[in-house]
Coordinates of C-alpha atoms in Angstrom, one line a residue:
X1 CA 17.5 16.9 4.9
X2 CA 14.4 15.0 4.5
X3 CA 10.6 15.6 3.8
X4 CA 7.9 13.6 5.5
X5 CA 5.4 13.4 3.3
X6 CA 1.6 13.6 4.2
X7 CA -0.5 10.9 3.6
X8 CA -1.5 9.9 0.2
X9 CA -5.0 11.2 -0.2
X10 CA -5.3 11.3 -3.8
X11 CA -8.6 9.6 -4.0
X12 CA -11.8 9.9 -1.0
X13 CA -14.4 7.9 -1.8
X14 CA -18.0 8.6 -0.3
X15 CA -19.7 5.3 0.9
X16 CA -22.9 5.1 2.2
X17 CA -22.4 3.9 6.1
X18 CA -26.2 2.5 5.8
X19 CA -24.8 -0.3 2.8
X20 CA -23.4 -3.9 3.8
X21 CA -22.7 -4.1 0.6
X22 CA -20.6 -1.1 -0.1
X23 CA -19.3 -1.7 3.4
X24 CA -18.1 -5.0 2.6
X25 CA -16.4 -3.5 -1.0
X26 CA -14.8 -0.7 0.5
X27 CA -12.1 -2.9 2.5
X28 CA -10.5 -4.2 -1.2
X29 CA -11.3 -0.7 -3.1
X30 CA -7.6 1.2 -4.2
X31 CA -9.3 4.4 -2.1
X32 CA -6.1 6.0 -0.4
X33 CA -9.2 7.5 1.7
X34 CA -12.6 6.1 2.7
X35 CA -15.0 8.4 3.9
X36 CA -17.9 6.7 5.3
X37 CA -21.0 8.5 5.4
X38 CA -23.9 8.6 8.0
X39 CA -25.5 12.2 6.8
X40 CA -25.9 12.8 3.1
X41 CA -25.8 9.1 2.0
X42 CA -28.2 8.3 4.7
X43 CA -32.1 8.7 4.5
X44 CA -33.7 9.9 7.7
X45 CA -35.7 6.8 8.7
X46 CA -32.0 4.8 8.4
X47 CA -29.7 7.0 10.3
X48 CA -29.9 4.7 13.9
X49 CA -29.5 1.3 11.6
X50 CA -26.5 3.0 10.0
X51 CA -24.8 3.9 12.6
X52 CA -24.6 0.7 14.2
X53 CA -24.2 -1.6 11.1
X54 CA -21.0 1.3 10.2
X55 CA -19.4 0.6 13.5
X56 CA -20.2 -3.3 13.5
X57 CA -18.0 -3.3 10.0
X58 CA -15.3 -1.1 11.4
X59 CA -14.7 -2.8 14.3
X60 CA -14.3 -6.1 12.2
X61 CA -12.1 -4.2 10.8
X62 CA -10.0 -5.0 7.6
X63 CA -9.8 -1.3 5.7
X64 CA -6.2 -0.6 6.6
X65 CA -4.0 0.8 5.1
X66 CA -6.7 3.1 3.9
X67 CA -7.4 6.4 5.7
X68 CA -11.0 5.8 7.5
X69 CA -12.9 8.4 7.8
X70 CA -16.5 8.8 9.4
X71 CA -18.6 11.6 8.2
X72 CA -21.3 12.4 11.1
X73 CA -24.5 14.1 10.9
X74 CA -24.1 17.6 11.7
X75 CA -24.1 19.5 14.8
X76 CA -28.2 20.7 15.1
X77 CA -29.2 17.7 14.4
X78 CA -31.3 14.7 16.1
X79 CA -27.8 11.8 15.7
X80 CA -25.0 14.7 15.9
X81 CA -24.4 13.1 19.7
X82 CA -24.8 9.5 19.3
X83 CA -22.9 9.8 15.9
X84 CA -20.1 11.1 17.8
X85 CA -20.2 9.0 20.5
X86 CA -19.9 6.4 17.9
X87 CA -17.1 7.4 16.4
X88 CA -15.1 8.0 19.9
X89 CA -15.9 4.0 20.4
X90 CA -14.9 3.2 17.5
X91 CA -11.8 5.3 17.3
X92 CA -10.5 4.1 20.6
X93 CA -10.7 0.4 19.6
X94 CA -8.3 1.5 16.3
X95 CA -11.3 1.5 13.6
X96 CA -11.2 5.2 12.5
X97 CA -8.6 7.3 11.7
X98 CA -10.1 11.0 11.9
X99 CA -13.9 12.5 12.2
X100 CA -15.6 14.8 9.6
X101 CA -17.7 17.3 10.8
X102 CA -20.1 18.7 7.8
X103 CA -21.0 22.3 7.3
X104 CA -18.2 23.5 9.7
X105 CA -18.3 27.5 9.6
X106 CA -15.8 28.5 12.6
X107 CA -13.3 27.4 15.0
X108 CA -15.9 27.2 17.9
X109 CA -18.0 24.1 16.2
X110 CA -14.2 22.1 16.0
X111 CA -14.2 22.9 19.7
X112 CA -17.8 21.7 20.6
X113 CA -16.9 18.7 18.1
X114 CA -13.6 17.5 19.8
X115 CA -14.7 18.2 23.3
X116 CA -17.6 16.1 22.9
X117 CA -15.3 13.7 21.4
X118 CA -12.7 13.2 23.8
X119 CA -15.8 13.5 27.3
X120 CA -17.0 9.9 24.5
X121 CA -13.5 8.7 25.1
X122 CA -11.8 9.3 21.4
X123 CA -8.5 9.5 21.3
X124 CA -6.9 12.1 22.4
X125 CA -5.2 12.2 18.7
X126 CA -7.9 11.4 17.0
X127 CA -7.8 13.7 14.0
X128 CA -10.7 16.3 12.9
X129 CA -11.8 16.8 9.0
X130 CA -14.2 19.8 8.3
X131 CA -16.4 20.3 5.0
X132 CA -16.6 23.3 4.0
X133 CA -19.2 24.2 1.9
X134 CA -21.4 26.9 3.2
X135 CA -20.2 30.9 2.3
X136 CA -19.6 31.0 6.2
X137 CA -17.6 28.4 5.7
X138 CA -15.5 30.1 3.2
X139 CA -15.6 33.1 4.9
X140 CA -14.2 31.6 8.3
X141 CA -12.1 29.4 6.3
X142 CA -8.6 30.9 7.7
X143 CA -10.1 30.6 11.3
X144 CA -11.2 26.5 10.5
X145 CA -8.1 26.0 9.2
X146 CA -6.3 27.2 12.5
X147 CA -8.0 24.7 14.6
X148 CA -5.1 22.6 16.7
X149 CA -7.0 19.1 15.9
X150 CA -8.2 19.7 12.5
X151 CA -5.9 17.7 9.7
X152 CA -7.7 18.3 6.7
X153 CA -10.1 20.7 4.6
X154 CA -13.0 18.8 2.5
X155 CA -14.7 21.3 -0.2
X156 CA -18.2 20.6 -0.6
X157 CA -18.5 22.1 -4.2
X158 CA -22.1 21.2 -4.5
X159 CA -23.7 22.6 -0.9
X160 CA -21.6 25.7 -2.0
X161 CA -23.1 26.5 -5.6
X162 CA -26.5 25.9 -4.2
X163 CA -25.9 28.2 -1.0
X164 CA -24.3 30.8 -3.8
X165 CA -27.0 30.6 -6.2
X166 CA -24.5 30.3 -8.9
X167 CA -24.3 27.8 -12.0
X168 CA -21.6 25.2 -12.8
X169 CA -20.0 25.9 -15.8
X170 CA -17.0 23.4 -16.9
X171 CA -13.9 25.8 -15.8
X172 CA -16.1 26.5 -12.3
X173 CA -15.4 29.8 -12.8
X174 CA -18.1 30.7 -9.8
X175 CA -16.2 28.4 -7.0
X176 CA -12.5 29.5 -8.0
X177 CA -12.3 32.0 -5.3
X178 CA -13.5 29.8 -2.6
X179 CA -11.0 27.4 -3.9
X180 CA -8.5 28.8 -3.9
X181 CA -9.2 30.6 -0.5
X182 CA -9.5 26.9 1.1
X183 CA -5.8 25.6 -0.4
X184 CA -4.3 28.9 1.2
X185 CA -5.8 28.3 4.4
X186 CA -4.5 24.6 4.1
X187 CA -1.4 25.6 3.4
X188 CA -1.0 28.6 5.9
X189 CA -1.6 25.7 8.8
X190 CA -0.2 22.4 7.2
X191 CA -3.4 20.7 6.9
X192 CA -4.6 18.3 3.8
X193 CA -7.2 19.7 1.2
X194 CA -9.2 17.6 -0.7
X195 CA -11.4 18.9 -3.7
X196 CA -15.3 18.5 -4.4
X197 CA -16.8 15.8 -5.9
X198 CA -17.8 15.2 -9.7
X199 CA -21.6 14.6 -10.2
X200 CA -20.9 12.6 -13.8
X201 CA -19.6 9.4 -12.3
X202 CA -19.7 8.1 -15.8
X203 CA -17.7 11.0 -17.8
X204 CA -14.1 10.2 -16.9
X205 CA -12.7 12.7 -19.5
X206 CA -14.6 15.8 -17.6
X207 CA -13.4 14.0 -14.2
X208 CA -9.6 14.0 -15.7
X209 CA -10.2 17.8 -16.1
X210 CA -11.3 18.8 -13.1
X211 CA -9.1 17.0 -11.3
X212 CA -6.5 18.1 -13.7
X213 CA -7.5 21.3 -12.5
X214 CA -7.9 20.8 -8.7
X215 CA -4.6 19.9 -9.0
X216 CA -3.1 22.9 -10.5
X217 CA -5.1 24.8 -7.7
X218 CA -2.6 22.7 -4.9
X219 CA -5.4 20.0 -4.2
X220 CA -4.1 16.8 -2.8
X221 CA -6.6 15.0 -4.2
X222 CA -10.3 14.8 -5.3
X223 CA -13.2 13.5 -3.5
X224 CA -15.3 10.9 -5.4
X225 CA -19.0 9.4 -4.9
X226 CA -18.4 6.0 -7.3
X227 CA -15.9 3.6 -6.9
X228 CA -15.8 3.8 -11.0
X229 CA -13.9 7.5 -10.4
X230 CA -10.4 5.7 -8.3
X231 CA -8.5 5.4 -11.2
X232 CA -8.5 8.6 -12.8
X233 CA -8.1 10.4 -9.4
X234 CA -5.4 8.3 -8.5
X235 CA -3.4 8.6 -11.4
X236 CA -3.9 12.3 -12.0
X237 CA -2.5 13.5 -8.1
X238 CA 0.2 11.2 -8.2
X239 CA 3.4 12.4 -9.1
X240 CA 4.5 10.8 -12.8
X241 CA 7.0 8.9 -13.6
X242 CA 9.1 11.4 -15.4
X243 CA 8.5 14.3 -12.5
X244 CA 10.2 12.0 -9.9
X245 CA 13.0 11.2 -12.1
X246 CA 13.3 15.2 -12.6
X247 CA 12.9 15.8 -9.1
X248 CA 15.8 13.1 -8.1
X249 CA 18.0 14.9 -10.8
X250 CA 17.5 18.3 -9.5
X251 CA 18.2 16.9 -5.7
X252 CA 21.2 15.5 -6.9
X253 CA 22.3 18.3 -8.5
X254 CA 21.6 20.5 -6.3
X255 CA 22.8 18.4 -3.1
X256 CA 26.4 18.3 -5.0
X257 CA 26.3 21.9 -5.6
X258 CA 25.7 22.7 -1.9
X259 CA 28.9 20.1 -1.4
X260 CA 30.6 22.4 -3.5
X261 CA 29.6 25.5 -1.3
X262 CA 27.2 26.7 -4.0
X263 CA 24.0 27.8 -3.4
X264 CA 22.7 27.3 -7.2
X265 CA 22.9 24.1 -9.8
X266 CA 21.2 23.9 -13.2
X267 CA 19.7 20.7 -14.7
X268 CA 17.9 21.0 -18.2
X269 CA 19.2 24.8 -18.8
X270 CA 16.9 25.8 -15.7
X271 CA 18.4 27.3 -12.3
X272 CA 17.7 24.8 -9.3
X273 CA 17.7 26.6 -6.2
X274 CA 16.6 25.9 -2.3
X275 CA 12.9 26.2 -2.8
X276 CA 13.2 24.1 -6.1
X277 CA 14.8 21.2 -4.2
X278 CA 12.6 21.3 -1.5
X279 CA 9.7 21.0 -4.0
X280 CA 12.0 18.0 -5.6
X281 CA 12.3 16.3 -1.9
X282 CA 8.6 16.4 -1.9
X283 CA 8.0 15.1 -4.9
X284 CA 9.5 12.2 -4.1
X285 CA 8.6 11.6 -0.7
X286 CA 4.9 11.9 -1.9
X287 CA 5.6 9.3 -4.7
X288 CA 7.2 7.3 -1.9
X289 CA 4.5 7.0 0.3
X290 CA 2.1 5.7 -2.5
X291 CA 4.3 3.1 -3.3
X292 CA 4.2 1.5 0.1
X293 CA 0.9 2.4 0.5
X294 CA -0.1 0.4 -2.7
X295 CA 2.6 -2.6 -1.7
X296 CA 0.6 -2.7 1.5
X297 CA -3.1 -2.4 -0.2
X298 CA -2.1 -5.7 -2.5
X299 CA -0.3 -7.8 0.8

């Protein structure tokens, strides 16, 4: 038996779709995820400049094999249309892997999203990402998640503590709930989840912790708004070196035990059963996949 892996998403970094600059950087950043932004990022007066200059640079292309993602303005809004439209045309020429609608607080704004998309002429694959980061959001966060295009679940920690009224504290004891509600939801439909950003771009040992944390909640990965935060998000949800060596020995072990008709094996006095080595195959599919995607990055 063997695990396909999802794609590595350990780091998404924010970048500002209205930047040549950051636009030009973003095709040699180590970002498994690039999430190119034509709403927050974007002043008012610069939205119609961004958009073109974003899909001018992603039609050049040259930001494989990172996941590119576009962030539109949301639905409400004066460029919702034209952002989408956008994206389709790019998308169908191969320069964008998946859309991400913000403030998403049901199923029916996917819909509006993807049917708008596909009458633009996007791919009929063309993958969905929804922030959630409203208490709607949260609340309808099992009904998003159920959504047959959407591939991933983007928390939008800040949006979420303003729309609660509640204060960040270190262990964000306030947004635990929420969460965790968004990783179940993920999980309950197969979908990606990627945690909220870090304001203190500069403070890598509070980064390390929340993403330490994120982590430990079943994040995949964290999202970032400065290059400077890759490495720590990178190194933190990817698998070490002495967990995929553990998870190969369990496999084996419990591979030889199943040859043996058993339905049990112990490795380091602890009982290895099914659900262990299934957690063990993904272990090291996951560790898999970053390898070739970081041979690919440096080719």
């Amino acid at each position: 038996m063997t695990t396909t892996a999802p794609r590595p998403r350990r780091s998404a970094l924010y970048m500002p779709g209205s930047k040549a600059r950051a636009l030009i950087k973003a095709r040699s950043l180590p970002a498994d995820v690039l999430l190119l932004d034509l709403e927050d990022a974007v002043a008012m007066a610069e939205k119609e400049r961004a958009r073109e200059a974003l899909a001018t640079a992603l039609l050049e292309g040259g930001y494989a094999p990172r996941e590119v993602v576009i962030r539109v303005n949301g639905a409400g809004t004066p460029w919702h249309a034209e952002d989408l439209t956008m994206a389709a045309r790019v998308a169908a020429a191969g320069g964008a892997d998946a859309v991400l609608l913000p403030k998403v607080e049901s199923a029916a704004m996917l819909e509006e999203t993807a049917e708008a998309l596909t009458a633009a002429g996007a791919p009929a694959d063309l993958a969905l990402w929804a922030m959630i980061e409203t208490p709607r959001g949260i609340l309808a966060v099992a009904e998003i998640a159920a959504h047959p295009r959407l591939a991933c679940l983007v928390l939008g920690t800040n949006d979420l503590l303003a729309d609660l009224r509640a204060a960040f504290t270190a262990d964000r004891a306030a947004l635990l709930p929420h969460l965790i509600a968004s990783v179940l939801a993920a999980r309950a439909h197969g979908l990606g989840v990627l945690d909220g950003v870090y304001n203190a771009f500069k403070d890598d040992e509070g980064l390390r912790a929340e993403c330490e944390q994120g982590l430990a909640l079943g994040m995949d990965g964290k999202t970032l708004i400065h290059p400077a935060q890759l490495g720590v998000a990178n190194a933190v949800f990817a698998p070490s070196a002495a967990e995929v060596e553990t998870a190969r020995r369990q496999l084996t072990a419990f591979e030889a035990a199943e040859a043996r008709g058993e339905g049990v094996a112990v490795v380091d006095g602890k009982i290895v059963e099914n659900l262990h080595a299934a957690s063990a195959r993904r272990v090291i599919a996951v560790a898999d996949a970053i390898a070739a995607l970081e041979a690919t990055s440096t080719t």
